[in-house]
Tab-separated table of N, CA and C in Angstrom:
chain	number	residue	atom	x	y	z
A	203	ASN	N	-63.226	-34.418	-14.806
A	203	ASN	CA	-64.413	-33.982	-14.080
A	203	ASN	C	-65.314	-33.169	-15.001
A	204	VAL	N	-66.593	-33.243	-14.749
A	204	VAL	CA	-67.559	-32.413	-15.466
A	204	VAL	C	-68.372	-31.680	-14.411
A	205	HIS	N	-68.346	-30.341	-14.459
A	205	HIS	CA	-69.097	-29.550	-13.489
A	205	HIS	C	-70.572	-29.879	-13.653
A	206	TYR	N	-71.227	-30.184	-12.557
A	206	TYR	CA	-72.594	-30.701	-12.588
A	206	TYR	C	-73.590	-29.734	-13.217
A	207	GLN	N	-73.559	-28.443	-12.836
A	207	GLN	CA	-74.542	-27.491	-13.363
A	207	GLN	C	-74.153	-26.882	-14.696
A	208	HIS	N	-72.855	-26.712	-14.927
A	208	HIS	CA	-72.421	-25.994	-16.118
A	208	HIS	C	-71.833	-26.902	-17.191
A	209	CYS	N	-71.594	-28.162	-16.860
A	209	CYS	CA	-71.153	-29.185	-17.817
A	209	CYS	C	-69.794	-28.900	-18.453
A	210	VAL	N	-68.954	-28.095	-17.784
A	210	VAL	CA	-67.618	-27.801	-18.289
A	210	VAL	C	-66.681	-28.937	-17.892
A	211	CYS	N	-65.954	-29.467	-18.870
A	211	CYS	CA	-64.960	-30.506	-18.602
A	211	CYS	C	-63.728	-29.829	-18.009
A	212	SER	N	-63.332	-30.262	-16.811
A	212	SER	CA	-62.210	-29.604	-16.149
A	212	SER	C	-61.399	-30.600	-15.334
A	213	HIS	N	-60.205	-30.133	-14.959
A	213	HIS	CA	-59.355	-30.900	-14.061
A	213	HIS	C	-59.894	-30.750	-12.641
A	214	LYS	N	-59.360	-31.521	-11.693
A	214	LYS	CA	-59.809	-31.436	-10.302
A	214	LYS	C	-59.631	-30.038	-9.717
A	215	ASN	N	-58.661	-29.271	-10.239
A	215	ASN	CA	-58.439	-27.910	-9.746
A	215	ASN	C	-59.311	-26.883	-10.477
A	216	ASN	N	-60.288	-27.359	-11.233
A	216	ASN	CA	-61.259	-26.551	-11.988
A	216	ASN	C	-60.688	-25.834	-13.202
A	217	LYS	N	-59.437	-26.110	-13.579
A	217	LYS	CA	-58.906	-25.552	-14.820
A	217	LYS	C	-59.518	-26.331	-15.979
A	218	PRO	N	-59.995	-25.632	-17.002
A	218	PRO	CA	-60.627	-26.313	-18.134
A	218	PRO	C	-59.676	-27.275	-18.842
A	219	ILE	N	-60.219	-28.388	-19.280
A	219	ILE	CA	-59.467	-29.336	-20.092
A	219	ILE	C	-59.400	-28.761	-21.502
A	220	THR	N	-58.214	-28.771	-22.083
A	220	THR	CA	-58.009	-28.215	-23.420
A	220	THR	C	-57.673	-29.324	-24.410
A	221	MET	N	-57.792	-28.986	-25.689
A	221	MET	CA	-57.421	-29.960	-26.712
A	221	MET	C	-55.932	-30.271	-26.628
A	222	GLU	N	-55.133	-29.277	-26.283
A	222	GLU	CA	-53.698	-29.503	-26.134
A	222	GLU	C	-53.431	-30.523	-25.032
A	223	TRP	N	-54.145	-30.395	-23.925
A	223	TRP	CA	-53.967	-31.331	-22.810
A	223	TRP	C	-54.389	-32.742	-23.242
A	224	ILE	N	-55.506	-32.838	-23.946
A	224	ILE	CA	-55.980	-34.146	-24.415
A	224	ILE	C	-54.935	-34.783	-25.332
A	225	ALA	N	-54.370	-33.987	-26.236
A	225	ALA	CA	-53.344	-34.507	-27.147
A	225	ALA	C	-52.140	-35.019	-26.364
A	226	GLN	N	-51.688	-34.245	-25.396
A	226	GLN	CA	-50.533	-34.653	-24.601
A	226	GLN	C	-50.849	-35.892	-23.763
A	227	ALA	N	-52.013	-35.917	-23.135
A	227	ALA	CA	-52.384	-37.026	-22.246
A	227	ALA	C	-52.594	-38.331	-23.011
A	228	THR	N	-53.076	-38.226	-24.240
A	228	THR	CA	-53.364	-39.432	-25.017
A	228	THR	C	-52.230	-39.819	-25.958
A	229	GLY	N	-51.310	-38.889	-26.187
A	229	GLY	CA	-50.224	-39.151	-27.125
A	229	GLY	C	-50.648	-38.998	-28.582
A	230	LEU	N	-51.852	-38.464	-28.792
A	230	LEU	CA	-52.337	-38.241	-30.155
A	230	LEU	C	-51.831	-36.900	-30.677
A	231	HIS	N	-51.733	-36.786	-31.980
A	231	HIS	CA	-51.369	-35.523	-32.601
A	231	HIS	C	-52.527	-34.545	-32.411
A	232	ARG	N	-52.206	-33.269	-32.231
A	232	ARG	CA	-53.251	-32.268	-31.997
A	232	ARG	C	-54.272	-32.252	-33.130
A	233	ASN	N	-53.836	-32.487	-34.351
A	233	ASN	CA	-54.747	-32.510	-35.492
A	233	ASN	C	-55.778	-33.635	-35.348
A	234	SER	N	-55.354	-34.783	-34.851
A	234	SER	CA	-56.287	-35.911	-34.631
A	234	SER	C	-57.298	-35.563	-33.553
A	235	VAL	N	-56.834	-34.925	-32.489
A	235	VAL	CA	-57.734	-34.514	-31.412
A	235	VAL	C	-58.728	-33.485	-31.943
A	236	SER	N	-58.244	-32.552	-32.728
A	236	SER	CA	-59.109	-31.518	-33.297
A	236	SER	C	-60.204	-32.130	-34.174
A	237	LYS	N	-59.847	-33.097	-35.004
A	237	LYS	CA	-60.835	-33.761	-35.863
A	237	LYS	C	-61.868	-34.517	-35.023
A	238	SER	N	-61.403	-35.183	-33.981
A	238	SER	CA	-62.321	-35.915	-33.096
A	238	SER	C	-63.260	-34.959	-32.373
A	239	MET	N	-62.719	-33.847	-31.894
A	239	MET	CA	-63.548	-32.859	-31.199
A	239	MET	C	-64.585	-32.259	-32.143
A	240	LYS	N	-64.179	-32.022	-33.389
A	240	LYS	CA	-65.127	-31.495	-34.372
A	240	LYS	C	-66.258	-32.485	-34.601
A	241	TRP	N	-65.926	-33.784	-34.706
A	241	TRP	CA	-66.967	-34.793	-34.886
A	241	TRP	C	-67.915	-34.805	-33.685
A	242	LEU	N	-67.349	-34.756	-32.479
A	242	LEU	CA	-68.181	-34.744	-31.273
A	242	LEU	C	-69.085	-33.526	-31.243
A	243	GLU	N	-68.549	-32.380	-31.650
A	243	GLU	CA	-69.361	-31.156	-31.672
A	243	GLU	C	-70.424	-31.219	-32.770
A	244	ASP	N	-70.042	-31.662	-33.957
A	244	ASP	CA	-71.000	-31.764	-35.062
A	244	ASP	C	-72.148	-32.717	-34.745
A	245	ASN	N	-71.907	-33.701	-33.898
A	245	ASN	CA	-72.928	-34.695	-33.561
A	245	ASN	C	-73.622	-34.424	-32.229
A	246	GLY	N	-73.385	-33.249	-31.646
A	246	GLY	CA	-74.142	-32.811	-30.483
A	246	GLY	C	-73.664	-33.312	-29.128
A	247	TYR	N	-72.504	-33.943	-29.062
A	247	TYR	CA	-72.002	-34.445	-27.784
A	247	TYR	C	-71.358	-33.353	-26.935
A	248	ILE	N	-70.700	-32.408	-27.608
A	248	ILE	CA	-70.000	-31.338	-26.898
A	248	ILE	C	-70.224	-30.004	-27.601
A	249	LEU	N	-69.866	-28.928	-26.907
A	249	LEU	CA	-69.730	-27.598	-27.502
A	249	LEU	C	-68.396	-27.053	-27.032
A	250	ARG	N	-67.757	-26.290	-27.879
A	250	ARG	CA	-66.521	-25.611	-27.479
A	250	ARG	C	-66.837	-24.129	-27.427
A	251	ARG	N	-66.680	-23.550	-26.244
A	251	ARG	CA	-66.983	-22.138	-26.041
A	251	ARG	C	-65.900	-21.509	-25.175
A	252	ASP	N	-65.341	-20.395	-25.641
A	252	ASP	CA	-64.363	-19.623	-24.867
A	252	ASP	C	-63.242	-20.494	-24.317
A	253	GLY	N	-62.736	-21.418	-25.133
A	253	GLY	CA	-61.635	-22.272	-24.714
A	253	GLY	C	-62.036	-23.393	-23.769
A	254	ARG	N	-63.330	-23.583	-23.591
A	254	ARG	CA	-63.829	-24.630	-22.697
A	254	ARG	C	-64.598	-25.673	-23.500
A	255	ILE	N	-64.604	-26.876	-22.976
A	255	ILE	CA	-65.358	-27.964	-23.585
A	255	ILE	C	-66.546	-28.254	-22.677
A	256	LEU	N	-67.753	-28.133	-23.224
A	256	LEU	CA	-68.965	-28.415	-22.464
A	256	LEU	C	-69.549	-29.732	-22.961
A	257	LEU	N	-69.864	-30.607	-22.034
A	257	LEU	CA	-70.475	-31.886	-22.369
A	257	LEU	C	-71.991	-31.705	-22.388
A	258	ASN	N	-72.637	-32.232	-23.406
A	258	ASN	CA	-74.079	-32.096	-23.560
A	258	ASN	C	-74.794	-32.668	-22.335
A	259	PRO	N	-75.538	-31.821	-21.597
A	259	PRO	CA	-76.211	-32.301	-20.388
A	259	PRO	C	-77.326	-33.304	-20.669
A	260	TYR	N	-77.889	-33.261	-21.861
A	260	TYR	CA	-78.940	-34.223	-22.204
A	260	TYR	C	-78.338	-35.613	-22.405
A	261	PHE	N	-77.094	-35.653	-22.832
A	261	PHE	CA	-76.370	-36.916	-22.999
A	261	PHE	C	-75.775	-37.362	-21.663
A	262	HIS	N	-75.172	-36.442	-20.968
A	262	HIS	CA	-74.431	-36.746	-19.741
A	262	HIS	C	-75.336	-36.919	-18.529
A	263	GLN	N	-76.355	-36.071	-18.379
A	263	GLN	CA	-77.184	-36.066	-17.165
A	263	GLN	C	-78.677	-36.136	-17.458
A	264	LYS	N	-79.022	-36.437	-18.671
A	264	LYS	CA	-80.422	-36.483	-19.096
A	264	LYS	C	-81.129	-35.151	-18.870
A	265	GLY	N	-80.359	-34.028	-18.854
A	265	GLY	CA	-80.919	-32.684	-18.745
A	265	GLY	C	-81.354	-32.294	-17.354
A	266	ARG	N	-80.967	-33.041	-16.347
A	266	ARG	CA	-81.436	-32.767	-14.988
A	266	ARG	C	-80.475	-31.874	-14.216
A	267	GLN	N	-81.024	-30.938	-13.467
A	267	GLN	CA	-80.298	-30.062	-12.550
A	267	GLN	C	-79.121	-29.362	-13.219
A	268	VAL	N	-79.379	-28.808	-14.375
A	268	VAL	CA	-78.353	-28.108	-15.133
A	268	VAL	C	-78.824	-26.685	-15.377
A	269	SER	N	-77.884	-25.773	-15.456
A	269	SER	CA	-78.182	-24.375	-15.745
A	269	SER	C	-79.045	-24.265	-17.006
A	270	LYS	N	-80.086	-23.454	-16.943
A	270	LYS	CA	-80.979	-23.253	-18.089
A	270	LYS	C	-80.195	-22.729	-19.283
A	271	ARG	N	-79.208	-21.886	-19.037
A	271	ARG	CA	-78.374	-21.341	-20.108
A	271	ARG	C	-77.658	-22.463	-20.865
A	272	VAL	N	-77.138	-23.434	-20.131
A	272	VAL	CA	-76.444	-24.570	-20.766
A	272	VAL	C	-77.449	-25.446	-21.510
A	273	LEU	N	-78.602	-25.683	-20.916
A	273	LEU	CA	-79.634	-26.476	-21.598
A	273	LEU	C	-80.015	-25.830	-22.926
A	274	ASP	N	-80.132	-24.498	-22.924
A	274	ASP	CA	-80.491	-23.786	-24.151
A	274	ASP	C	-79.425	-23.942	-25.234
A	275	LEU	N	-78.152	-23.991	-24.834
A	275	LEU	CA	-77.069	-24.171	-25.801
A	275	LEU	C	-77.199	-25.494	-26.554
A	276	PHE	N	-77.725	-26.511	-25.876
A	276	PHE	CA	-77.818	-27.849	-26.450
A	276	PHE	C	-79.240	-28.223	-26.875
A	277	ALA	N	-80.164	-27.276	-26.849
A	277	ALA	CA	-81.580	-27.564	-27.092
A	277	ALA	C	-81.866	-28.155	-28.464
A	278	ASP	N	-81.042	-27.853	-29.448
A	278	ASP	CA	-81.296	-28.338	-30.810
A	278	ASP	C	-80.590	-29.648	-31.130
A	279	THR	N	-79.994	-30.293	-30.135
A	279	THR	CA	-79.291	-31.555	-30.398
A	279	THR	C	-80.270	-32.730	-30.315
A	280	PRO	N	-79.929	-33.832	-30.969
A	280	PRO	CA	-80.810	-35.009	-30.925
A	280	PRO	C	-81.061	-35.514	-29.499
A	281	PHE	N	-80.099	-35.327	-28.594
A	281	PHE	CA	-80.243	-35.799	-27.217
A	281	PHE	C	-81.325	-35.043	-26.448
A	282	ALA	N	-81.590	-33.787	-26.850
A	282	ALA	CA	-82.555	-32.956	-26.134
A	282	ALA	C	-83.997	-33.363	-26.445
A	283	LYS	N	-84.203	-33.942	-27.600
A	283	LYS	CA	-85.563	-34.303	-28.000
A	283	LYS	C	-86.103	-35.408	-27.083
A	284	GLY	N	-87.180	-35.091	-26.392
A	284	GLY	CA	-87.804	-36.068	-25.512
A	284	GLY	C	-87.208	-36.148	-24.123
A	285	ALA	N	-86.187	-35.349	-23.836
A	285	ALA	CA	-85.561	-35.380	-22.507
A	285	ALA	C	-86.439	-34.650	-21.501
A	286	THR	N	-86.385	-35.099	-20.261
A	286	THR	CA	-87.109	-34.453	-19.178
A	286	THR	C	-86.204	-33.428	-18.546
A	287	GLU	N	-86.689	-32.203	-18.407
A	287	GLU	CA	-85.888	-31.147	-17.796
A	287	GLU	C	-86.349	-30.899	-16.371
A	288	ASP	N	-85.461	-31.134	-15.426
A	288	ASP	CA	-85.715	-30.845	-14.022
A	288	ASP	C	-84.837	-29.682	-13.603
A	289	VAL	N	-85.128	-28.510	-14.143
A	289	VAL	CA	-84.294	-27.344	-13.847
A	289	VAL	C	-84.901	-26.515	-12.760
């Protein structure tokens, strides 16, 4: 699940999805998951903050109906350029 306004990737019980959980669920080594997450972050798809994974709202929701604070976190990504903000 991805919280609509805050873009936090979480389980149905709202507990944040962690890299450890992804490694266990996929059967990948934690190092492989870490490298993949770094690539996703370096390319603007996600941010990792306070143990949480945030999905770029410009990629996921085209920047619509998302917290201004979250939009600002992703404002410098390629996905934000030219996106319409309905905040």
